[in-house]
Amino acid sequence: MASKVNLSKDGSSIDFKASESLPTTAKKFRQSPEIQGFYSFVYDNGLQRESYEILTAIINARKAKRAEEVAAIQAALEAESRAKAEAKAKAKAEAKALREAERQASREAALHAKMIEKERIAKEKVRAKAKAEAEKARAKEKAEDLKAKKIAFAKKAAEAKKLAMAKKADAIKAKKVAEAKKTAAIKTKKAEEAKKAAIAKKAAEAKKLAMDKKADAIKAKKAAEAKKLAVAKKAAAIKTKKAKKTNKKR
């Protein structure tokens, strides 16, 4: 048997010595110092009946509390189950309402889509008609533009041809004028050359005549000088002869 229990200093409670480790089995729990001390205290003080009543009251209180807790848990579970059932029913009703709303929305969407498709087809027809008319107008405008371009091109071609012919005629005329000018220039050149040749010939003839005249003058001068010399010689000879005759007479 364990030693006596120790009371607190004021004697109002038991001062148990706590073991270093918690008991892991019922046997170890009964053999723990705290329980052994409690048993010794009850036995030594003759408190078996009071202890039994107190423990019975504690056990009953714990059982009642446990029953209340179980009842509360059961009520909570039932409430949760009811809430789940209500939520499930509500979700089912909402899902049904949602499906109905979706079906209604689908029907309305289909009807709306049908109306939109009908409007689209009508608009497409209007656009196609407008497009066809626009293309027809463009084709007509293009044909008129092409016709105008052809007329303008033909007119331009005729003007170009006329201009080319005029240019060709001007070129032929200019060529003829150039040839005439060239011929005139050649004639003028030949005339100038002939004139220059005539002048040169005349100058040569004049020069030759002048030279001939000069030669004749020189020749005449020489002849005159020769004649004068001959006359002088003759006179000298006569004079000499006379002188000789005079000398003979003396």
XYZ file of N, CA and C in Angstrom:
750
model
N 0.854 -1.189 0.000
C 0.000 0.000 0.000
C 0.882 1.228 0.000
N 0.464 2.213 -0.715
C 1.249 3.449 -0.821
C 1.204 4.219 0.472
N 2.107 5.148 0.623
C 2.174 5.992 1.824
C 0.987 6.912 1.885
N 0.803 7.559 3.023
C -0.327 8.462 3.207
C -0.213 9.648 2.269
N -1.391 10.178 1.947
C -1.414 11.344 1.061
C -1.016 12.569 1.838
N -0.546 13.554 1.147
C -0.168 14.831 1.744
C -1.251 15.851 1.469
N -1.684 16.508 2.534
C -2.687 17.561 2.383
C -1.988 18.875 2.073
N -2.761 19.785 1.498
C -2.214 21.113 1.245
C -2.027 21.847 2.550
N -1.368 22.967 2.526
C -1.075 23.714 3.744
C -2.333 24.168 4.455
N -3.366 24.540 3.701
C -4.619 24.976 4.349
C -5.549 23.812 4.629
N -5.184 22.570 4.180
C -5.974 21.379 4.463
C -7.221 21.248 3.639
N -7.357 22.075 2.595
C -8.585 22.037 1.791
C -8.489 21.108 0.604
N -7.287 20.630 0.291
C -7.124 19.765 -0.880
C -5.980 18.805 -0.646
N -5.926 17.776 -1.501
C -4.873 16.765 -1.408
C -3.726 17.209 -2.291
N -2.555 17.126 -1.782
C -1.360 17.481 -2.544
C -0.783 16.211 -3.139
N -1.160 15.915 -4.387
C -0.671 14.709 -5.055
C 0.704 14.957 -5.653
N 1.457 13.902 -5.731
C 2.738 13.947 -6.419
C 2.539 13.374 -7.819
N 2.722 14.202 -8.784
C 2.513 13.750 -10.171
C 3.668 12.869 -10.613
N 3.302 11.773 -11.274
C 4.342 10.875 -11.778
C 4.988 11.501 -13.009
N 6.189 11.032 -13.294
C 6.929 11.605 -14.418
C 6.327 11.218 -15.761
N 5.676 10.024 -15.821
C 5.075 9.578 -17.082
C 3.624 9.211 -16.853
N 2.799 9.416 -17.895
C 1.377 9.089 -17.800
C 1.185 7.584 -17.915
N 0.209 6.988 -17.154
C -0.051 5.547 -17.266
C -0.674 5.222 -18.606
N -0.261 4.098 -19.169
C -0.754 3.704 -20.488
C -1.789 2.593 -20.411
N -1.950 1.909 -19.257
C -2.945 0.840 -19.094
C -3.730 1.077 -17.812
N -4.880 0.329 -17.656
C -5.715 0.468 -16.450
C -4.960 0.012 -15.197
N -4.160 -1.049 -15.316
C -3.381 -1.550 -14.187
C -2.373 -0.515 -13.724
N -1.687 0.081 -14.688
C -0.712 1.111 -14.344
C -1.404 2.336 -13.773
N -2.641 2.616 -14.252
C -3.386 3.748 -13.718
C -3.733 3.528 -12.248
N -4.190 2.284 -11.936
C -4.531 1.981 -10.535
C -3.297 1.978 -9.649
N -2.158 1.632 -10.229
C -0.925 1.562 -9.448
C -0.172 2.890 -9.413
N -0.727 3.917 -10.021
C -0.036 5.206 -10.031
C -0.044 5.816 -8.642
N 0.928 6.629 -8.279
C 1.016 7.222 -6.938
C -0.208 8.048 -6.569
N -0.795 8.740 -7.536
C -1.950 9.582 -7.235
C -3.133 8.727 -6.783
N -3.418 7.644 -7.534
C -4.557 6.774 -7.186
C -4.286 6.043 -5.871
N -3.071 5.558 -5.688
C -2.722 4.875 -4.439
C -2.876 5.825 -3.249
N -2.463 7.065 -3.424
C -2.612 8.057 -2.356
C -4.067 8.354 -2.072
N -4.890 8.429 -3.166
C -6.320 8.686 -2.992
C -6.987 7.540 -2.233
N -6.658 6.289 -2.620
C -7.221 5.127 -1.915
C -6.832 5.149 -0.431
N -5.583 5.465 -0.168
C -5.110 5.501 1.235
C -5.855 6.565 2.020
N -6.056 7.738 1.397
C -6.764 8.831 2.062
C -8.200 8.433 2.398
N -8.893 7.801 1.413
C -10.285 7.376 1.642
C -10.355 6.306 2.743
N -9.454 5.340 2.666
C -9.467 4.239 3.643
C -9.114 4.740 5.035
N -8.081 5.567 5.130
C -7.639 6.039 6.439
C -8.690 6.916 7.103
N -9.466 7.639 6.320
C -10.454 8.557 6.889
C -11.872 7.989 6.869
N -12.055 6.745 6.443
C -13.372 6.104 6.444
C -14.358 6.813 5.539
N -13.884 7.190 4.366
C -14.727 7.955 3.439
C -15.170 7.110 2.253
N -15.327 5.791 2.446
C -15.673 4.923 1.327
C -17.049 5.275 0.765
N -18.064 5.442 1.654
C -19.416 5.722 1.178
C -19.477 7.092 0.520
N -18.864 8.077 1.179
C -18.887 9.425 0.604
C -18.171 9.452 -0.744
N -17.044 8.730 -0.786
C -16.298 8.681 -2.052
C -17.131 8.026 -3.139
N -17.832 6.933 -2.755
C -18.667 6.238 -3.731
C -19.762 7.159 -4.244
N -20.407 7.877 -3.296
C -21.481 8.786 -3.703
C -20.948 9.901 -4.612
N -19.781 10.425 -4.192
C -19.205 11.517 -5.001
C -18.843 11.014 -6.399
N -18.164 9.841 -6.441
C -17.768 9.297 -7.742
C -18.983 8.938 -8.582
N -20.047 8.388 -7.881
C -21.277 8.057 -8.611
C -21.905 9.312 -9.191
N -21.928 10.382 -8.348
C -22.496 11.648 -8.830
C -21.688 12.185 -10.016
N -20.345 12.078 -9.881
C -19.486 12.570 -10.982
C -19.734 11.764 -12.247
N -19.817 10.416 -12.077
C -20.043 9.541 -13.238
C -21.388 9.840 -13.870
N -22.443 9.993 -12.989
C -23.775 10.302 -13.524
C -23.786 11.652 -14.253
N -23.074 12.620 -13.623
C -23.015 13.949 -14.263
C -22.319 13.851 -15.614
N -21.237 13.056 -15.621
C -20.517 12.895 -16.899
C -21.373 12.171 -17.930
N -22.134 11.137 -17.440
C -23.020 10.412 -18.351
C -24.094 11.341 -18.899
N -24.668 12.175 -17.966
C -25.706 13.113 -18.409
C -25.138 14.111 -19.426
N -23.925 14.597 -19.080
C -23.280 15.549 -19.997
C -22.990 14.892 -21.339
N -22.532 13.616 -21.240
C -22.241 12.886 -22.480
C -23.506 12.664 -23.279
N -24.621 12.328 -22.535
C -25.902 12.124 -23.212
C -26.356 13.417 -23.882
N -26.169 14.542 -23.135
C -26.534 15.838 -23.722
C -25.688 16.134 -24.964
N -24.381 15.828 -24.818
C -23.496 16.065 -25.970
C -23.901 15.194 -27.147
N -24.217 13.886 -26.829
C -24.634 12.978 -27.903
C -25.932 13.458 -28.520
N -26.891 13.898 -27.628
C -28.174 14.398 -28.129
C -27.960 15.643 -28.984
N -27.046 16.517 -28.476
C -26.764 17.738 -29.245
C -26.140 17.389 -30.588
N -25.197 16.411 -30.537
C -24.552 15.981 -31.790
C -25.575 15.360 -32.726
N -26.485 14.506 -32.105
C -27.525 13.866 -32.915
C -28.452 14.912 -33.511
N -28.819 15.910 -32.664
C -29.701 16.978 -33.157
C -29.002 17.772 -34.265
N -27.691 18.024 -34.022
C -26.933 18.761 -35.042
C -26.860 17.963 -36.332
N -26.634 16.621 -36.166
C -26.571 15.772 -37.361
C -27.908 15.747 -38.085
N -29.003 15.633 -37.260
C -30.331 15.628 -37.876
C -30.616 16.967 -38.560
N -30.223 18.053 -37.843
C -30.426 19.383 -38.446
C -29.608 19.525 -39.726
N -28.363 19.015 -39.659
C -27.503 19.066 -40.848
C -28.089 18.231 -41.972
N -28.637 17.025 -41.566
C -29.255 16.156 -42.567
C -30.465 16.832 -43.193
N -31.315 17.452 -42.278
C -32.478 18.168 -42.801
C -32.048 19.330 -43.701
N -30.985 20.039 -43.217
C -30.497 21.174 -44.020
C -29.978 20.695 -45.375
N -29.259 19.536 -45.319
C -28.753 18.976 -46.573
C -29.895 18.566 -47.488
N -30.932 17.910 -46.853
C -32.087 17.486 -47.648
C -32.795 18.696 -48.242
N -32.985 19.725 -47.360
C -33.640 20.944 -47.854
C -32.789 21.608 -48.943
N -31.446 21.636 -48.681
C -30.552 22.236 -49.679
C -30.589 21.441 -50.977
N -30.634 20.076 -50.809
C -30.698 19.224 -51.994
C -31.989 19.461 -52.758
N -33.116 19.537 -51.972
C -34.407 19.790 -52.613
C -34.414 21.163 -53.280
N -33.837 22.139 -52.537
C -33.774 23.493 -53.092
C -32.905 23.524 -54.345
N -31.740 22.812 -54.238
C -30.843 22.756 -55.397
C -31.520 22.061 -56.565
N -32.288 20.976 -56.226
C -33.006 20.256 -57.273
C -34.044 21.154 -57.922
N -34.781 21.901 -57.044
C -35.795 22.820 -57.568
C -35.142 23.924 -58.396
N -34.009 24.442 -57.851
C -33.296 25.489 -58.592
C -32.754 24.957 -59.912
N -32.221 23.691 -59.862
C -31.711 23.085 -61.095
C -32.834 22.902 -62.106
N -34.021 22.445 -61.566
C -35.171 22.274 -62.448
C -35.594 23.613 -63.042
N -35.649 24.629 -62.140
C -36.018 25.968 -62.613
C -34.984 26.486 -63.611
N -33.691 26.185 -63.300
C -32.625 26.621 -64.196
C -32.728 25.926 -65.547
N -33.018 24.583 -65.495
C -33.182 23.856 -66.758
C -34.352 24.399 -67.551
N -35.444 24.678 -66.823
C -36.615 25.240 -67.494
C -36.297 26.614 -68.081
N -35.556 27.409 -67.252
C -35.159 28.742 -67.735
C -34.224 28.621 -68.940
N -33.309 27.618 -68.863
C -32.389 27.407 -69.987
C -33.143 26.970 -71.236
N -34.142 26.049 -71.020
C -34.948 25.613 -72.169
C -35.722 26.790 -72.755
N -36.294 27.611 -71.832
C -37.035 28.784 -72.296
C -36.095 29.756 -73.018
N -34.912 29.945 -72.382
C -33.922 30.836 -73.002
C -33.462 30.278 -74.339
N -33.306 28.927 -74.387
C -32.899 28.289 -75.642
C -33.959 28.481 -76.714
N -35.250 28.292 -76.289
C -36.338 28.507 -77.251
C -36.363 29.957 -77.728
N -36.232 30.879 -76.742
C -36.233 32.299 -77.107
C -35.020 32.638 -77.978
N -33.849 32.036 -77.603
C -32.633 32.285 -78.395
C -32.791 31.740 -79.804
N -33.408 30.525 -79.903
C -33.629 29.934 -81.228
C -34.558 30.815 -82.052
N -35.640 31.289 -81.374
C -36.584 32.173 -82.066
C -35.896 33.474 -82.476
N -35.097 34.005 -81.526
C -34.367 35.246 -81.816
C -33.359 35.025 -82.948
N -32.663 33.860 -82.871
C -31.692 33.537 -83.918
C -32.384 33.379 -85.266
N -33.578 32.752 -85.235
C -34.346 32.579 -86.466
C -34.734 33.932 -87.044
N -35.192 34.831 -86.141
C -35.560 36.178 -86.595
C -34.335 36.919 -87.129
N -33.212 36.767 -86.399
C -31.974 37.424 -86.841
C -31.526 36.876 -88.191
N -31.629 35.523 -88.333
C -31.254 34.893 -89.602
C -32.150 35.377 -90.732
N -33.458 35.501 -90.402
C -34.401 35.995 -91.402
C -34.049 37.428 -91.800
N -33.763 38.254 -90.779
C -33.368 39.634 -91.055
C -32.053 39.676 -91.839
N -31.125 38.759 -91.448
C -29.837 38.710 -92.143
C -30.014 38.342 -93.612
N -30.890 37.341 -93.854
C -31.146 36.918 -95.238
C -31.753 38.068 -96.029
N -32.716 38.776 -95.361
C -33.343 39.921 -96.036
C -32.299 41.001 -96.330
N -31.440 41.263 -95.335
C -30.386 42.264 -95.533
C -29.404 41.820 -96.617
N -29.098 40.498 -96.604
C -28.196 39.964 -97.627
C -28.791 40.149 -99.019
N -30.107 39.897 -99.119
C -30.776 40.081 -100.408
C -30.713 41.538 -100.845
N -30.986 42.433 -99.861
C -30.938 43.873 -100.178
C -29.522 44.266 -100.588
N -28.524 43.763 -99.801
C -27.131 44.075 -100.128
C -26.735 43.493 -101.477
N -27.198 42.232 -101.738
C -26.873 41.597 -103.018
C -27.475 42.385 -104.177
N -28.735 42.826 -103.980
C -29.396 43.617 -105.020
C -28.662 44.939 -105.228
N -28.331 45.589 -104.089
C -27.605 46.860 -104.178
C -26.236 46.657 -104.818
N -25.588 45.528 -104.446
C -24.277 45.222 -105.013
C -24.374 44.979 -106.513
N -25.433 44.208 -106.912
C -25.623 43.927 -108.335
C -25.873 45.225 -109.105
N -26.728 46.086 -108.523
C -26.999 47.373 -109.177
C -25.739 48.230 -109.246
N -24.970 48.203 -108.125
C -23.727 48.984 -108.104
C -22.738 48.447 -109.132
N -22.640 47.099 -109.211
C -21.744 46.489 -110.197
C -22.200 46.803 -111.620
N -23.530 46.774 -111.815
C -24.074 47.111 -113.128
C -23.742 48.556 -113.480
N -23.937 49.451 -112.471
C -23.621 50.867 -112.693
C -22.130 51.053 -112.955
N -21.303 50.308 -112.173
C -19.856 50.401 -112.381
C -19.462 49.871 -113.754
N -20.119 48.746 -114.156
C -19.820 48.175 -115.473
C -20.200 49.165 -116.576
N -21.386 49.794 -116.408
C -21.831 50.787 -117.392
C -20.872 51.969 -117.431
N -20.518 52.427 -116.219
C -19.584 53.551 -116.129
C -18.227 53.179 -116.723
N -17.811 51.920 -116.442
C -16.538 51.444 -116.979
C -16.579 51.368 -118.501
N -17.747 50.856 -119.034
C -17.898 50.763 -120.485
C -17.873 52.154 -121.115
N -18.608 53.096 -120.475
C -18.609 54.469 -120.991
C -17.222 55.089 -120.908
N -16.553 54.812 -119.785
C -15.199 55.331 -119.616
C -14.254 54.732 -120.657
N -14.428 53.401 -120.909
C -13.606 52.733 -121.917
C -13.878 53.302 -123.307
N -15.184 53.539 -123.583
C -15.561 54.119 -124.869
C -14.950 55.508 -125.027
N -15.070 56.311 -123.938
C -14.494 57.660 -123.968
C -12.982 57.595 -124.140
N -12.362 56.609 -123.453
C -10.912 56.445 -123.580
C -10.526 56.048 -125.000
N -11.348 55.131 -125.603
C -11.075 54.716 -126.981
C -11.186 55.899 -127.934
N -12.271 56.704 -127.730
C -12.463 57.887 -128.583
C -11.297 58.853 -128.405
N -10.956 59.075 -127.110
C -9.841 59.982 -126.823
C -8.542 59.442 -127.403
N -8.367 58.096 -127.288
C -7.150 57.470 -127.820
C -7.101 57.596 -129.341
N -8.292 57.347 -129.992
C -8.351 57.466 -131.447
C -8.073 58.907 -131.877
N -8.684 59.852 -131.122
C -8.467 61.266 -131.426
C -7.001 61.634 -131.235
N -6.453 61.139 -130.124
C -5.051 61.414 -129.829
C -4.144 60.771 -130.873
N -4.529 59.522 -131.284
C -3.744 58.830 -132.309
C -3.803 59.586 -133.632
N -5.038 60.076 -133.976
C -5.187 60.846 -135.222
C -4.365 62.128 -135.160
N -4.455 62.797 -133.986
C -3.671 64.023 -133.818
C -2.180 63.724 -133.882
N -1.795 62.592 -133.239
C -0.382 62.207 -133.259
C 0.066 61.883 -134.682
N -0.829 61.172 -135.439
C -0.515 60.832 -136.823
C -0.389 62.096 -137.670
N -1.363 63.007 -137.446
C -1.343 64.281 -138.173
C -0.080 65.063 -137.833
N 0.229 65.077 -136.531
C 1.428 65.783 -136.090
C 2.684 65.130 -136.661
N 2.663 63.767 -136.672
C 3.815 63.045 -137.226
C 3.973 63.347 -138.715
N 2.814 63.360 -139.432
C 2.867 63.673 -140.862
C 3.352 65.101 -141.087
N 2.836 66.015 -140.214
C 3.275 67.409 -140.334
C 4.769 67.518 -140.048
N 5.203 66.780 -139.005
C 6.629 66.786 -138.676
C 7.452 66.189 -139.819
N 6.883 65.108 -140.418
C 7.577 64.463 -141.537
C 7.675 65.423 -142.715
N 6.515 66.121 -142.993
C 6.508 67.100 -144.082
C 7.494 68.228 -143.789
N 7.472 68.680 -142.509
C 8.423 69.732 -142.121
C 9.855 69.239 -142.260
N 10.045 67.954 -141.884
C 11.389 67.387 -141.990
C 11.830 67.312 -143.448
N 10.877 66.863 -144.331
C 11.192 66.786 -145.773
C 11.489 68.179 -146.312
N 10.618 69.137 -145.896
C 10.804 70.524 -146.333
C 12.135 71.062 -145.826
N 12.392 70.764 -144.524
C 13.655 71.228 -143.945
C 14.837 70.573 -144.645
N 14.653 69.266 -144.998
C 15.717 68.554 -145.709
C 15.965 69.184 -147.076
N 14.835 69.486 -147.773
C 14.955 70.123 -149.087
C 15.618 71.491 -148.961
N 15.160 72.250 -147.931
C 15.758 73.574 -147.704
C 17.240 73.432 -147.406
N 17.547 72.404 -146.547
C 18.952 72.175 -146.208
C 19.750 71.789 -147.440
N 19.133 70.902 -148.265
C 19.817 70.497 -149.499
C 19.992 71.693 -150.431
N 18.904 72.533 -150.510
C 19.000 73.732 -151.362
C 20.085 74.666 -150.842
N 20.085 74.822 -149.491
C 21.121 75.665 -148.882
C 22.498 75.086 -149.144
N 22.577 73.738 -149.026
C 23.854 73.076 -149.264
C 24.304 73.273 -150.711
N 23.312 73.099 -151.647
C 23.614 73.299 -153.076
C 24.034 74.739 -153.336
N 23.254 75.676 -152.711
C 23.587 77.092 -152.876
C 24.955 77.389 -152.291
N 25.221 76.759 -151.121
C 26.526 76.967 -150.486
C 27.635 76.425 -151.367
N 27.353 75.227 -151.963
C 28.364 74.635 -152.865
C 28.588 75.546 -154.076
N 27.440 76.039 -154.650
C 27.541 76.942 -155.799
C 28.285 78.208 -155.421
N 27.902 78.743 -154.213
C 28.572 79.964 -153.746
C 30.054 79.715 -153.548
N 30.352 78.536 -152.945
C 31.754 78.191 -152.716
C 32.508 78.057 -154.037
N 31.825 77.366 -155.001
C 32.455 77.194 -156.315
C 32.648 78.538 -156.995
N 31.596 79.410 -156.869
C 31.691 80.741 -157.481
C 32.825 81.533 -156.847
N 32.883 81.429 -155.483
C 33.963 82.138 -154.786
C 35.314 81.579 -155.186
N 35.365 80.214 -155.274
C 36.623 79.602 -155.698
C 36.992 80.024 -157.129
N 35.932 80.047 -158.008
C 36.175 80.482 -159.398
C 36.623 81.936 -159.437
N 35.938 82.751 -158.590
C 36.293 84.171 -158.520
C 37.716 84.340 -158.021
N 38.021 83.553 -156.935
C 39.378 83.608 -156.398
C 40.391 83.143 -157.439
N 39.998 82.060 -158.192
C 40.907 81.553 -159.240
C 41.104 82.597 -160.339
N 39.964 83.267 -160.711
C 40.046 84.297 -161.751
C 40.914 85.455 -161.284
N 40.673 85.845 -159.996
C 41.475 86.948 -159.440
C 42.942 86.554 -159.401
N 43.164 85.280 -158.953
C 44.553 84.808 -158.879
C 45.179 84.764 -160.274
N 44.367 84.285 -161.257
C 44.858 84.210 -162.637
C 45.164 85.596 -163.178
N 44.204 86.501 -162.893
C 44.378 87.877 -163.359
C 45.596 88.508 -162.706
N 45.737 88.212 -161.390
C 46.898 88.749 -160.673
C 48.181 88.171 -161.240
N 48.128 86.846 -161.555
C 49.315 86.196 -162.122
C 49.649 86.793 -163.492
N 48.560 86.986 -164.284
C 48.773 87.584 -165.609
C 49.320 89.000 -165.492
N 48.721 89.747 -164.520
C 49.194 91.122 -164.314
C 50.638 91.122 -163.856
N 50.947 90.187 -162.972
C 52.321 90.079 -162.481
C 53.272 89.715 -163.613
N 52.808 88.754 -164.449
C 53.631 88.341 -165.587
C 53.829 89.494 -166.562
N 52.701 90.231 -166.783
C 52.783 91.389 -167.690
C 53.734 92.438 -167.144
N 53.603 92.636 -165.811
C 54.494 93.614 -165.175
C 55.939 93.164 -165.292
N 56.143 91.864 -165.081
C 57.507 91.337 -165.194
C 58.013 91.445 -166.632
N 57.059 91.158 -167.576
C 57.449 91.282 -168.989
C 57.793 92.726 -169.321
N 56.955 93.650 -168.798
C 57.209 95.074 -169.038
C 58.525 95.487 -168.427
N 58.769 94.980 -167.226
C 60.023 95.307 -166.553
C 61.209 94.758 -167.343
N 61.009 93.500 -167.830
C 62.083 92.886 -168.630
C 62.312 93.672 -169.922
N 61.186 94.092 -170.549
C 61.292 94.883 -171.781
C 61.978 96.214 -171.491
N 61.612 96.807 -170.328
C 62.213 98.084 -169.957
C 63.709 97.917 -169.745
N 64.051 96.828 -169.054
C 65.470 96.561 -168.809
C 66.184 96.318 -170.134
N 65.503 95.554 -170.973
C 66.075 95.243 -172.286
C 66.244 96.516 -173.115
N 65.178 97.376 -173.061
C 65.231 98.641 -173.810
C 66.325 99.533 -173.256
N 66.429 99.535 -171.922
C 67.457 100.347 -171.271
C 68.835 99.868 -171.686
N 68.973 98.531 -171.663
C 70.262 97.966 -172.066
C 70.566 98.279 -173.536
N 69.487 98.184 -174.365
C 69.668 98.483 -175.802
C 70.058 99.952 -176.001
N 69.383 100.830 -175.219
C 69.682 102.265 -175.320
C 71.101 102.534 -174.870
N 71.454 101.872 -173.763
C 72.816 102.057 -173.257
C 73.835 101.523 -174.268
N 73.481 100.366 -174.858
C 74.392 99.790 -175.856
C 74.499 100.719 -177.069
N 73.341 101.256 -177.480
C 73.309 102.179 -178.616
C 74.093 103.433 -178.296
N 73.870 103.929 -177.091
C 74.582 105.137 -176.665
C 76.074 104.880 -176.622
N 76.415 103.694 -176.116
C 77.828 103.319 -176.060
C 78.401 103.196 -177.466
N 77.588 102.615 -178.345
C 78.053 102.455 -179.732
C 78.224 103.815 -180.383
N 77.259 104.706 -180.110
C 77.336 106.072 -180.669
C 78.570 106.774 -180.120
N 78.766 106.568 -178.788
C 79.922 107.207 -178.156
C 81.206 106.655 -178.741
N 81.235 105.346 -178.931
C 82.417 104.718 -179.525
C 82.640 105.229 -180.949
N 81.530 105.320 -181.681
C 81.621 105.799 -183.067
C 82.110 107.240 -183.111
N 81.543 108.035 -182.188
C 81.950 109.442 -182.122
C 83.411 109.546 -181.751
N 83.817 108.690 -180.814
C 85.212 108.693 -180.391
C 86.097 108.265 -181.540
N 85.611 107.280 -182.293
C 86.380 106.792 -183.420
C 86.492 107.876 -184.458
N 85.398 108.574 -184.724
C 85.414 109.668 -185.708
C 86.346 110.760 -185.222
N 86.235 111.054 -183.958
C 87.077 112.100 -183.392
C 88.534 111.713 -183.498
N 88.784 110.450 -183.214
C 90.161 109.961 -183.300
C 90.643 110.020 -184.735
N 89.796 109.654 -185.630
C 90.133 109.662 -187.051
C 90.400 111.071 -187.509
N 89.574 112.020 -187.073
C 89.758 113.407 -187.443
C 91.071 113.942 -186.883
N 91.308 113.490 -185.654
C 92.544 113.953 -185.022
C 93.738 113.432 -185.779
N 93.679 112.221 -186.213
C 94.766 111.632 -186.974
C 94.945 112.374 -188.288
N 93.814 112.723 -188.936
C 93.885 113.445 -190.199
C 94.496 114.818 -189.991
N 94.110 115.418 -188.915
C 94.632 116.744 -188.606
C 96.122 116.667 -188.365
N 96.536 115.701 -187.682
C 97.935 115.513 -187.368
C 98.696 115.240 -188.642
N 98.145 114.547 -189.574
C 98.805 114.242 -190.821
C 98.967 115.504 -191.646
N 97.984 116.373 -191.618
C 98.049 117.599 -192.385
C 99.117 118.521 -191.850
N 99.389 118.487 -190.634
C 100.393 119.325 -190.039
C 101.750 118.839 -190.422
